[in-house]
Amino acid sequence: MTDNDVARPAAAGARPEPRTAIQAIDRTVALLDVVAGAGSHGIALRDLAEQVGLPASTARTLLASLVAHGLVAQHVSSRHYLLGSRFFELNRRFVLQTDLSAAAAPVLRRLWERTQETVHLAVFHGYRRVDIAVIVSPQLLTIDPTTARFVDASATPPYRTAAGKVLFAGLSRPERLTMLRSAPWRDDTPPDEGDLMDAMDDVARRGFATNLEEEAPGVCGVAAPVRDHTGRTIAAICVGYPSVRHTDAHAASLRDDVVDAAAELSLMLGADPGEASA
């Protein structure tokens, strides 16, 4: 037995882990905790084994299985261990299962405090754009989608609202066309399909969309996409405001704030930093 095969006591100050009847799981969880706390540079096998209190050979065997399952990755040059990409998918599912609106709440609150306008988080539910979280502006004159009755949400085409444009643009062209041709939307002036597809491609490239009284008189808005670790658009963060407050400067300021908030939430959901801010 070599030096590396001798179990060492866990590093001083390490958080004690609960012990169960299945030792392999206890050790695996302990390894994952240390890898997760190591940061973007990862951690070497020797340091990892020492912190957990395992022989290096045992740690290496467990880590090999974690790497195979995508829960841990190993840097090509340094050979340090980092969290694997599968954690992002698990995190995305966890967030969706435990309520996306709850996960987004701190981000939405900060956006509301900065802008003092109505903030909402929207998703697609079938053919409809649905607001799953709303914080109404504290100002006297405001937009309140929770009480507005000027539109039938099920019949409003998504390309008439800022959040709807972002969600619609997040679909592939075939998905958009299928939805466009089968959804029970009402539009007195339907756009040309080709022009609409091009406009949605532009929204996807810019990373935001605006609405200047397109859905209803007096209502303006700006929205940006929330993406998961695959780069897929899963929601839209939007700020709505009365048209009487619309100026180029105010619109630009709101746009920047919304894009930043959407990028922050995207990072929380495991999006690549480049995708999150795209």
Tab-separated table of N, CA, C and O in Angstrom, residues 63-188:
chain	number	residue	atom	x	y	z
A	63	LEU	N	-14.420	9.381	-8.430
A	63	LEU	CA	-14.438	10.506	-9.367
A	63	LEU	C	-14.568	10.030	-10.807
A	63	LEU	O	-15.225	10.680	-11.626
A	64	ALA	N	-13.962	8.900	-11.124
A	64	ALA	CA	-14.062	8.363	-12.482
A	64	ALA	C	-15.521	8.064	-12.831
A	64	ALA	O	-15.974	8.321	-13.956
A	65	SER	N	-16.265	7.527	-11.869
A	65	SER	CA	-17.690	7.263	-12.108
A	65	SER	C	-18.470	8.562	-12.263
A	65	SER	O	-19.357	8.668	-13.120
A	66	LEU	N	-18.147	9.556	-11.435
A	66	LEU	CA	-18.831	10.844	-11.543
A	66	LEU	C	-18.543	11.517	-12.871
A	66	LEU	O	-19.429	12.147	-13.468
A	67	VAL	N	-17.309	11.388	-13.355
A	67	VAL	CA	-16.954	11.946	-14.663
A	67	VAL	C	-17.752	11.239	-15.758
A	67	VAL	O	-18.269	11.864	-16.687
A	68	ALA	N	-17.865	9.918	-15.664
A	68	ALA	CA	-18.599	9.149	-16.668
A	68	ALA	C	-20.062	9.564	-16.741
A	68	ALA	O	-20.679	9.539	-17.806
A	69	HIS	N	-20.615	9.973	-15.599
A	69	HIS	CA	-22.022	10.391	-15.558
A	69	HIS	C	-22.199	11.895	-15.807
A	69	HIS	O	-23.322	12.396	-15.763
A	70	GLY	N	-21.115	12.607	-16.046
A	70	GLY	CA	-21.214	14.026	-16.345
A	70	GLY	C	-21.409	14.923	-15.142
A	70	GLY	O	-21.627	16.126	-15.289
A	71	LEU	N	-21.330	14.350	-13.936
A	71	LEU	CA	-21.507	15.159	-12.732
A	71	LEU	C	-20.227	15.887	-12.339
A	71	LEU	O	-20.261	16.899	-11.641
A	72	VAL	N	-19.101	15.352	-12.773
A	72	VAL	CA	-17.803	15.975	-12.554
A	72	VAL	C	-17.061	15.976	-13.876
A	72	VAL	O	-17.234	15.068	-14.702
A	73	ALA	N	-16.251	16.997	-14.104
A	73	ALA	CA	-15.407	17.078	-15.294
A	73	ALA	C	-13.956	17.219	-14.856
A	73	ALA	O	-13.675	17.666	-13.745
A	74	GLN	N	-13.045	16.822	-15.736
A	74	GLN	CA	-11.635	16.938	-15.425
A	74	GLN	C	-10.961	17.800	-16.479
A	74	GLN	O	-11.076	17.536	-17.678
A	75	HIS	N	-10.305	18.870	-16.033
A	75	HIS	CA	-9.641	19.793	-16.954
A	75	HIS	C	-8.542	19.063	-17.724
A	75	HIS	O	-7.760	18.302	-17.154
A	76	VAL	N	-8.480	19.312	-19.031
A	76	VAL	CA	-7.571	18.564	-19.897
A	76	VAL	C	-6.113	18.764	-19.510
A	76	VAL	O	-5.340	17.805	-19.417
A	77	SER	N	-5.707	20.003	-19.261
A	77	SER	CA	-4.288	20.270	-18.993
A	77	SER	C	-3.922	20.159	-17.516
A	77	SER	O	-2.944	19.504	-17.154
A	78	SER	N	-4.715	20.754	-16.636
A	78	SER	CA	-4.354	20.742	-15.212
A	78	SER	C	-4.760	19.455	-14.508
A	78	SER	O	-4.235	19.136	-13.444
A	79	ARG	N	-5.717	18.710	-15.100
A	79	ARG	CA	-6.281	17.490	-14.515
A	79	ARG	C	-7.056	17.764	-13.235
A	79	ARG	O	-7.374	16.852	-12.470
A	80	HIS	N	-7.373	19.025	-12.995
A	80	HIS	CA	-8.185	19.372	-11.833
A	80	HIS	C	-9.635	18.958	-12.072
A	80	HIS	O	-10.101	18.914	-13.213
A	81	TYR	N	-10.330	18.716	-10.987
A	81	TYR	CA	-11.727	18.307	-11.067
A	81	TYR	C	-12.649	19.514	-10.850
A	81	TYR	O	-12.427	20.329	-9.958
A	82	LEU	N	-13.707	19.591	-11.691
A	82	LEU	CA	-14.715	20.656	-11.605
A	82	LEU	C	-16.093	20.010	-11.694
A	82	LEU	O	-16.229	18.851	-12.093
A	83	LEU	N	-17.109	20.780	-11.361
A	83	LEU	CA	-18.478	20.287	-11.557
A	83	LEU	C	-18.731	20.065	-13.041
A	83	LEU	O	-18.308	20.850	-13.888
A	84	GLY	N	-19.471	19.004	-13.357
A	84	GLY	CA	-19.773	18.682	-14.745
A	84	GLY	C	-21.039	19.349	-15.247
A	84	GLY	O	-21.845	19.880	-14.475
A	85	SER	N	-21.231	19.308	-16.552
A	85	SER	CA	-22.357	20.001	-17.184
A	85	SER	C	-23.701	19.415	-16.795
A	85	SER	O	-24.728	20.094	-16.894
A	86	ARG	N	-23.731	18.172	-16.338
A	86	ARG	CA	-25.014	17.574	-15.983
A	86	ARG	C	-25.665	18.299	-14.816
A	86	ARG	O	-26.892	18.297	-14.674
A	87	PHE	N	-24.844	18.920	-13.977
A	87	PHE	CA	-25.405	19.665	-12.856
A	87	PHE	C	-26.275	20.821	-13.332
A	87	PHE	O	-27.256	21.191	-12.684
A	88	PHE	N	-25.915	21.426	-14.472
A	88	PHE	CA	-26.715	22.535	-14.981
A	88	PHE	C	-28.104	22.060	-15.389
A	88	PHE	O	-29.100	22.746	-15.171
A	89	GLU	N	-28.157	20.886	-16.003
A	89	GLU	CA	-29.458	20.330	-16.378
A	89	GLU	C	-30.272	19.971	-15.141
A	89	GLU	O	-31.471	20.260	-15.063
A	90	LEU	N	-29.619	19.379	-14.152
A	90	LEU	CA	-30.316	19.060	-12.909
A	90	LEU	C	-30.802	20.332	-12.212
A	90	LEU	O	-31.915	20.379	-11.679
A	91	ASN	N	-29.958	21.371	-12.235
A	91	ASN	CA	-30.347	22.639	-11.623
A	91	ASN	C	-31.531	23.252	-12.348
A	91	ASN	O	-32.456	23.785	-11.715
A	92	ARG	N	-31.516	23.175	-13.679
A	92	ARG	CA	-32.632	23.729	-14.455
A	92	ARG	C	-33.933	23.023	-14.086
A	92	ARG	O	-34.967	23.656	-13.867
A	93	ARG	N	-33.873	21.692	-14.000
A	93	ARG	CA	-35.082	20.941	-13.665
A	93	ARG	C	-35.540	21.248	-12.247
A	93	ARG	O	-36.740	21.360	-11.982
A	94	PHE	N	-34.581	21.391	-11.350
A	94	PHE	CA	-34.931	21.715	-9.966
A	94	PHE	C	-35.643	23.062	-9.888
A	94	PHE	O	-36.670	23.200	-9.226
A	95	VAL	N	-35.086	24.053	-10.589
A	95	VAL	CA	-35.681	25.387	-10.559
A	95	VAL	C	-37.088	25.355	-11.134
A	95	VAL	O	-38.024	25.937	-10.577
A	96	LEU	N	-37.258	24.646	-12.254
A	96	LEU	CA	-38.577	24.585	-12.874
A	96	LEU	C	-39.566	23.837	-11.979
A	96	LEU	O	-40.732	24.210	-11.887
A	97	GLN	N	-39.089	22.791	-11.312
A	97	GLN	CA	-39.968	22.018	-10.441
A	97	GLN	C	-40.333	22.796	-9.182
A	97	GLN	O	-41.414	22.622	-8.632
A	98	THR	N	-39.423	23.626	-8.704
A	98	THR	CA	-39.679	24.344	-7.457
A	98	THR	C	-40.222	25.746	-7.689
A	98	THR	O	-40.296	26.531	-6.755
A	99	ASP	N	-40.572	26.053	-8.937
A	99	ASP	CA	-41.213	27.319	-9.291
A	99	ASP	C	-40.211	28.340	-9.801
A	99	ASP	O	-39.458	28.950	-9.039
A	100	LEU	N	-40.228	28.528	-11.099
A	100	LEU	CA	-39.344	29.487	-11.740
A	100	LEU	C	-39.576	30.894	-11.203
A	100	LEU	O	-38.629	31.666	-11.021
A	101	SER	N	-40.825	31.223	-10.926
A	101	SER	CA	-41.121	32.572	-10.436
A	101	SER	C	-40.476	32.826	-9.082
A	101	SER	O	-40.018	33.938	-8.798
A	102	ALA	N	-40.399	31.797	-8.243
A	102	ALA	CA	-39.750	31.956	-6.937
A	102	ALA	C	-38.247	32.168	-7.110
A	102	ALA	O	-37.642	32.997	-6.429
A	103	ALA	N	-37.655	31.405	-8.028
A	103	ALA	CA	-36.223	31.565	-8.281
A	103	ALA	C	-35.912	32.947	-8.846
A	103	ALA	O	-34.871	33.538	-8.560
A	104	ALA	N	-36.840	33.474	-9.646
A	104	ALA	CA	-36.625	34.767	-10.293
A	104	ALA	C	-36.955	35.954	-9.395
A	104	ALA	O	-36.572	37.090	-9.709
A	105	ALA	N	-37.641	35.710	-8.292
A	105	ALA	CA	-38.161	36.803	-7.468
A	105	ALA	C	-37.122	37.854	-7.081
A	105	ALA	O	-37.379	39.063	-7.219
A	106	PRO	N	-35.930	37.474	-6.600
A	106	PRO	CA	-34.954	38.512	-6.226
A	106	PRO	C	-34.510	39.354	-7.414
A	106	PRO	O	-34.309	40.566	-7.282
A	107	VAL	N	-34.370	38.717	-8.579
A	107	VAL	CA	-33.955	39.441	-9.785
A	107	VAL	C	-35.042	40.414	-10.210
A	107	VAL	O	-34.769	41.583	-10.540
A	108	LEU	N	-36.286	39.964	-10.191
A	108	LEU	CA	-37.406	40.829	-10.568
A	108	LEU	C	-37.542	41.999	-9.592
A	108	LEU	O	-37.822	43.136	-10.008
A	109	ARG	N	-37.338	41.719	-8.325
A	109	ARG	CA	-37.465	42.780	-7.312
A	109	ARG	C	-36.421	43.868	-7.527
A	109	ARG	O	-36.744	45.064	-7.460
A	110	ARG	N	-35.179	43.461	-7.800
A	110	ARG	CA	-34.127	44.454	-8.038
A	110	ARG	C	-34.416	45.269	-9.294
A	110	ARG	O	-34.173	46.485	-9.324
A	111	LEU	N	-34.940	44.626	-10.320
A	111	LEU	CA	-35.295	45.343	-11.554
A	111	LEU	C	-36.409	46.347	-11.277
A	111	LEU	O	-36.371	47.482	-11.766
A	112	TRP	N	-37.386	45.943	-10.496
A	112	TRP	CA	-38.498	46.827	-10.130
A	112	TRP	C	-37.987	48.041	-9.341
A	112	TRP	O	-38.411	49.172	-9.576
A	113	GLU	N	-37.065	47.796	-8.428
A	113	GLU	CA	-36.523	48.900	-7.629
A	113	GLU	C	-35.734	49.877	-8.494
A	113	GLU	O	-35.770	51.084	-8.261
A	114	ARG	N	-35.017	49.353	-9.488
A	114	ARG	CA	-34.221	50.231	-10.359
A	114	ARG	C	-35.100	51.045	-11.298
A	114	ARG	O	-34.848	52.220	-11.540
A	115	THR	N	-36.112	50.399	-11.862
A	115	THR	CA	-36.894	51.052	-12.922
A	115	THR	C	-38.126	51.786	-12.412
A	115	THR	O	-38.597	52.719	-13.057
A	116	GLN	N	-38.685	51.326	-11.279
A	116	GLN	CA	-39.943	51.883	-10.756
A	116	GLN	C	-41.087	51.718	-11.756
A	116	GLN	O	-42.051	52.480	-11.760
A	117	GLU	N	-40.965	50.717	-12.617
A	117	GLU	CA	-42.023	50.387	-13.565
A	117	GLU	C	-42.505	48.964	-13.289
A	117	GLU	O	-41.904	48.232	-12.505
A	118	THR	N	-43.605	48.574	-13.930
A	118	THR	CA	-44.152	47.236	-13.737
A	118	THR	C	-43.236	46.191	-14.361
A	118	THR	O	-42.826	46.313	-15.516
A	119	VAL	N	-42.933	45.163	-13.582
A	119	VAL	CA	-42.026	44.097	-14.023
A	119	VAL	C	-42.796	42.781	-14.037
A	119	VAL	O	-43.542	42.484	-13.100
A	120	HIS	N	-42.632	42.008	-15.094
A	120	HIS	CA	-43.253	40.683	-15.092
A	120	HIS	C	-42.401	39.643	-15.794
A	120	HIS	O	-41.541	39.959	-16.616
A	121	LEU	N	-42.636	38.401	-15.408
A	121	LEU	CA	-41.946	37.238	-15.969
A	121	LEU	C	-42.986	36.432	-16.729
A	121	LEU	O	-44.010	36.045	-16.173
A	122	ALA	N	-42.718	36.165	-18.008
A	122	ALA	CA	-43.696	35.505	-18.867
A	122	ALA	C	-43.136	34.224	-19.466
A	122	ALA	O	-41.931	34.112	-19.718
A	123	VAL	N	-44.016	33.262	-19.697
A	123	VAL	CA	-43.657	32.011	-20.361
A	123	VAL	C	-44.751	31.681	-21.379
A	123	VAL	O	-45.836	32.263	-21.346
A	124	PHE	N	-44.453	30.750	-22.257
A	124	PHE	CA	-45.468	30.224	-23.163
A	124	PHE	C	-46.205	29.085	-22.467
A	124	PHE	O	-45.592	28.204	-21.857
A	125	HIS	N	-47.522	29.111	-22.561
A	125	HIS	CA	-48.356	28.008	-22.110
A	125	HIS	C	-49.269	27.662	-23.283
A	125	HIS	O	-50.287	28.310	-23.499
A	126	GLY	N	-48.852	26.647	-24.045
A	126	GLY	CA	-49.560	26.363	-25.281
A	126	GLY	C	-49.348	27.506	-26.258
A	126	GLY	O	-48.219	27.866	-26.579
A	127	TYR	N	-50.449	28.104	-26.697
A	127	TYR	CA	-50.371	29.240	-27.624
A	127	TYR	C	-50.350	30.580	-26.909
A	127	TYR	O	-50.248	31.626	-27.549
A	128	ARG	N	-50.481	30.569	-25.601
A	128	ARG	CA	-50.630	31.814	-24.849
A	128	ARG	C	-49.327	32.247	-24.200
A	128	ARG	O	-48.525	31.426	-23.768
A	129	ARG	N	-49.152	33.539	-24.120
A	129	ARG	CA	-48.110	34.113	-23.277
A	129	ARG	C	-48.727	34.340	-21.908
A	129	ARG	O	-49.732	35.040	-21.774
A	130	VAL	N	-48.136	33.736	-20.884
A	130	VAL	CA	-48.704	33.791	-19.537
A	130	VAL	C	-47.718	34.459	-18.597
A	130	VAL	O	-46.530	34.101	-18.561
A	131	ASP	N	-48.186	35.423	-17.812
A	131	ASP	CA	-47.358	36.055	-16.780
A	131	ASP	C	-47.405	35.191	-15.524
A	131	ASP	O	-48.477	34.983	-14.950
A	132	ILE	N	-46.242	34.704	-15.094
A	132	ILE	CA	-46.205	33.860	-13.894
A	132	ILE	C	-45.732	34.638	-12.668
A	132	ILE	O	-45.752	34.120	-11.554
A	133	ALA	N	-45.296	35.879	-12.873
A	133	ALA	CA	-44.922	36.752	-11.752
A	133	ALA	C	-45.067	38.196	-12.203
A	133	ALA	O	-44.671	38.533	-13.323
A	134	VAL	N	-45.646	39.020	-11.365
A	134	VAL	CA	-45.858	40.441	-11.688
A	134	VAL	C	-45.593	41.292	-10.450
A	134	VAL	O	-46.060	40.968	-9.354
A	135	ILE	N	-44.824	42.369	-10.628
A	135	ILE	CA	-44.666	43.386	-9.581
A	135	ILE	C	-45.084	44.713	-10.210
A	135	ILE	O	-44.437	45.194	-11.143
A	136	VAL	N	-46.152	45.292	-9.701
A	136	VAL	CA	-46.734	46.491	-10.303
A	136	VAL	C	-45.970	47.742	-9.880
A	136	VAL	O	-45.538	47.870	-8.720
A	137	SER	N	-45.814	48.648	-10.802
A	137	SER	CA	-45.108	49.905	-10.542
A	137	SER	C	-45.735	50.660	-9.372
A	137	SER	O	-46.960	50.692	-9.220
A	138	PRO	N	-44.913	51.300	-8.532
A	138	PRO	CA	-45.448	52.086	-7.424
A	138	PRO	C	-45.941	53.461	-7.849
A	138	PRO	O	-46.500	54.202	-7.033
A	139	GLN	N	-45.725	53.812	-9.114
A	139	GLN	CA	-46.113	55.145	-9.577
A	139	GLN	C	-47.625	55.247	-9.734
A	139	GLN	O	-48.330	54.245	-9.900
A	140	LEU	N	-48.121	56.474	-9.693
A	140	LEU	CA	-49.565	56.710	-9.772
A	140	LEU	C	-50.136	56.230	-11.096
A	140	LEU	O	-51.177	55.563	-11.146
A	141	LEU	N	-49.465	56.572	-12.191
A	141	LEU	CA	-49.885	56.125	-13.515
A	141	LEU	C	-49.051	54.916	-13.878
A	141	LEU	O	-47.828	55.001	-13.984
A	142	THR	N	-49.702	53.784	-14.076
A	142	THR	CA	-48.937	52.550	-14.256
A	142	THR	C	-49.645	51.585	-15.186
A	142	THR	O	-50.794	51.799	-15.566
A	143	ILE	N	-48.943	50.502	-15.511
A	143	ILE	CA	-49.505	49.400	-16.271
A	143	ILE	C	-49.630	48.217	-15.323
A	143	ILE	O	-48.655	47.807	-14.705
A	144	ASP	N	-50.838	47.666	-15.193
A	144	ASP	CA	-51.061	46.549	-14.289
A	144	ASP	C	-51.701	45.396	-15.058
A	144	ASP	O	-52.916	45.348	-15.250
A	145	PRO	N	-50.893	44.439	-15.530
A	145	PRO	CA	-51.450	43.325	-16.309
A	145	PRO	C	-52.339	42.399	-15.500
A	145	PRO	O	-53.070	41.588	-16.062
A	146	THR	N	-52.316	42.498	-14.181
A	146	THR	CA	-53.162	41.632	-13.365
A	146	THR	C	-54.608	42.093	-13.345
A	146	THR	O	-55.502	41.328	-13.003
A	147	THR	N	-54.861	43.355	-13.703
A	147	THR	CA	-56.232	43.866	-13.702
A	147	THR	C	-56.677	44.360	-15.072
A	147	THR	O	-57.854	44.639	-15.277
A	148	ALA	N	-55.738	44.463	-16.025
A	148	ALA	CA	-56.091	44.986	-17.346
A	148	ALA	C	-57.075	44.054	-18.050
A	148	ALA	O	-56.952	42.844	-17.995
A	149	ARG	N	-58.046	44.635	-18.713
A	149	ARG	CA	-59.050	43.855	-19.427
A	149	ARG	C	-59.202	44.337	-20.875
A	149	ARG	O	-60.232	44.144	-21.494
A	150	PHE	N	-58.111	44.939	-21.382
A	150	PHE	CA	-58.249	45.499	-22.723
A	150	PHE	C	-57.931	44.482	-23.814
A	150	PHE	O	-58.076	44.769	-24.985
A	151	VAL	N	-57.480	43.290	-23.439
A	151	VAL	CA	-57.178	42.270	-24.448
A	151	VAL	C	-57.617	40.904	-23.948
A	151	VAL	O	-57.759	40.668	-22.757
A	152	ASP	N	-57.862	40.001	-24.882
A	152	ASP	CA	-58.098	38.599	-24.574
A	152	ASP	C	-56.758	37.904	-24.756
A	152	ASP	O	-56.278	37.732	-25.868
A	153	ALA	N	-56.158	37.493	-23.647
A	153	ALA	CA	-54.802	36.956	-23.706
A	153	ALA	C	-54.689	35.753	-24.626
A	153	ALA	O	-53.674	35.555	-25.292
A	154	SER	N	-55.731	34.922	-24.677
A	154	SER	CA	-55.658	33.719	-25.495
A	154	SER	C	-55.705	34.044	-26.984
A	154	SER	O	-55.298	33.235	-27.811
A	155	ALA	N	-56.225	35.233	-27.328
A	155	ALA	CA	-56.369	35.583	-28.733
A	155	ALA	C	-55.312	36.563	-29.213
A	155	ALA	O	-55.232	36.859	-30.404
A	156	THR	N	-54.498	37.085	-28.318
A	156	THR	CA	-53.499	38.079	-28.681
A	156	THR	C	-52.256	37.410	-29.249
A	156	THR	O	-51.622	36.601	-28.562
A	157	PRO	N	-51.874	37.719	-30.472
A	157	PRO	CA	-50.649	37.140	-31.028
A	157	PRO	C	-49.444	37.577	-30.206
A	157	PRO	O	-49.349	38.739	-29.807
A	158	PRO	N	-48.517	36.698	-29.945
A	158	PRO	CA	-47.363	37.061	-29.127
A	158	PRO	C	-46.499	38.139	-29.769
A	158	PRO	O	-45.826	38.895	-29.054
A	159	TYR	N	-46.524	38.242	-31.081
A	159	TYR	CA	-45.694	39.239	-31.756
A	159	TYR	C	-46.239	40.650	-31.616
A	159	TYR	O	-45.684	41.593	-32.178
A	160	ARG	N	-47.318	40.822	-30.824
A	160	ARG	CA	-47.838	42.158	-30.544
A	160	ARG	C	-47.398	42.670	-29.181
A	160	ARG	O	-47.758	43.788	-28.794
A	161	THR	N	-46.656	41.863	-28.422
A	161	THR	CA	-46.169	42.290	-27.112
A	161	THR	C	-44.657	42.069	-27.043
A	161	THR	O	-44.107	41.231	-27.758
A	162	ALA	N	-44.009	42.804	-26.161
A	162	ALA	CA	-42.554	42.672	-26.039
A	162	ALA	C	-42.163	41.283	-25.547
A	162	ALA	O	-41.297	40.623	-26.127
A	163	ALA	N	-42.802	40.829	-24.457
A	163	ALA	CA	-42.480	39.506	-23.931
A	163	ALA	C	-42.849	38.417	-24.929
A	163	ALA	O	-42.111	37.438	-25.100
A	164	GLY	N	-43.989	38.586	-25.577
A	164	GLY	CA	-44.409	37.605	-26.571
A	164	GLY	C	-43.444	37.495	-27.730
A	164	GLY	O	-43.146	36.401	-28.223
A	165	LYS	N	-42.919	38.632	-28.180
A	165	LYS	CA	-41.931	38.598	-29.260
A	165	LYS	C	-40.689	37.809	-28.858
A	165	LYS	O	-40.156	37.017	-29.640
A	166	VAL	N	-40.217	38.047	-27.635
A	166	VAL	CA	-39.025	37.348	-27.156
A	166	VAL	C	-39.268	35.842	-27.104
A	166	VAL	O	-38.423	35.041	-27.533
A	167	LEU	N	-40.416	35.427	-26.579
A	167	LEU	CA	-40.739	34.008	-26.491
A	167	LEU	C	-40.919	33.397	-27.877
A	167	LEU	O	-40.443	32.283	-28.146
A	168	PHE	N	-41.604	34.103	-28.746
A	168	PHE	CA	-41.845	33.628	-30.112
A	168	PHE	C	-40.528	33.535	-30.873
A	168	PHE	O	-40.267	32.566	-31.596
A	169	ALA	N	-39.666	34.545	-30.706
A	169	ALA	CA	-38.370	34.556	-31.381
A	169	ALA	C	-37.466	33.433	-30.885
A	169	ALA	O	-36.568	32.990	-31.606
A	170	GLY	N	-37.710	32.963	-29.654
A	170	GLY	CA	-36.896	31.897	-29.099
A	170	GLY	C	-37.182	30.535	-29.703
A	170	GLY	O	-36.428	29.588	-29.469
A	171	LEU	N	-38.258	30.417	-30.472
A	171	LEU	CA	-38.583	29.169	-31.152
A	171	LEU	C	-37.858	29.109	-32.492
A	171	LEU	O	-37.435	30.122	-33.045
A	172	SER	N	-37.736	27.914	-33.037
A	172	SER	CA	-37.172	27.774	-34.380
A	172	SER	C	-38.195	28.259	-35.408
A	172	SER	O	-39.389	28.371	-35.106
A	173	ARG	N	-37.760	28.551	-36.604
A	173	ARG	CA	-38.689	28.995	-37.652
A	173	ARG	C	-39.820	27.986	-37.884
A	173	ARG	O	-40.986	28.376	-37.954
A	174	PRO	N	-39.502	26.683	-38.018
A	174	PRO	CA	-40.601	25.725	-38.203
A	174	PRO	C	-41.597	25.743	-37.047
A	174	PRO	O	-42.808	25.642	-37.266
A	175	GLU	N	-41.102	25.868	-35.816
A	175	GLU	CA	-42.011	25.924	-34.662
A	175	GLU	C	-42.872	27.176	-34.711
A	175	GLU	O	-44.073	27.132	-34.407
A	176	ARG	N	-42.267	28.299	-35.084
A	176	ARG	CA	-43.044	29.547	-35.187
A	176	ARG	C	-44.139	29.424	-36.245
A	176	ARG	O	-45.283	29.835	-36.023
A	177	LEU	N	-43.774	28.894	-37.404
A	177	LEU	CA	-44.741	28.779	-38.496
A	177	LEU	C	-45.883	27.844	-38.122
A	177	LEU	O	-47.050	28.124	-38.419
A	178	THR	N	-45.564	26.747	-37.456
A	178	THR	CA	-46.611	25.823	-37.020
A	178	THR	C	-47.566	26.518	-36.063
A	178	THR	O	-48.795	26.401	-36.175
A	179	MET	N	-47.006	27.260	-35.109
A	179	MET	CA	-47.833	27.979	-34.149
A	179	MET	C	-48.658	29.058	-34.840
A	179	MET	O	-49.855	29.221	-34.566
A	180	LEU	N	-48.029	29.790	-35.736
A	180	LEU	CA	-48.700	30.879	-36.438
A	180	LEU	C	-49.905	30.373	-37.227
A	180	LEU	O	-50.958	31.033	-37.278
A	181	ARG	N	-49.761	29.206	-37.844
A	181	ARG	CA	-50.809	28.682	-38.722
A	181	ARG	C	-51.899	27.917	-37.985
A	181	ARG	O	-52.974	27.675	-38.543
A	182	SER	N	-51.641	27.554	-36.713
A	182	SER	CA	-52.619	26.740	-35.997
A	182	SER	C	-53.204	27.412	-34.758
A	182	SER	O	-54.229	26.955	-34.246
A	183	ALA	N	-52.585	28.477	-34.287
A	183	ALA	CA	-53.053	29.120	-33.052
A	183	ALA	C	-54.337	29.915	-33.297
A	183	ALA	O	-54.530	30.485	-34.377
A	184	PRO	N	-55.206	29.976	-32.291
A	184	PRO	CA	-56.475	30.707	-32.434
A	184	PRO	C	-56.333	32.195	-32.151
A	184	PRO	O	-57.156	32.789	-31.441
A	185	TRP	N	-55.288	32.805	-32.670
A	185	TRP	CA	-55.085	34.223	-32.454
A	185	TRP	C	-55.992	35.039	-33.372
A	185	TRP	O	-56.381	34.589	-34.445
A	186	ARG	N	-56.272	36.252	-32.936
A	186	ARG	CA	-57.029	37.187	-33.779
A	186	ARG	C	-56.141	38.388	-34.083
A	186	ARG	O	-55.576	38.997	-33.180
A	187	ASP	N	-56.026	38.690	-35.361
A	187	ASP	CA	-55.193	39.815	-35.779
A	187	ASP	C	-55.843	40.458	-36.991
A	187	ASP	O	-55.940	39.845	-38.060
A	188	ASP	N	-56.321	41.701	-36.821
A	188	ASP	CA	-56.999	42.398	-37.924
A	188	ASP	C	-56.045	42.745	-39.053
A	188	ASP	O	-56.458	42.904	-40.197
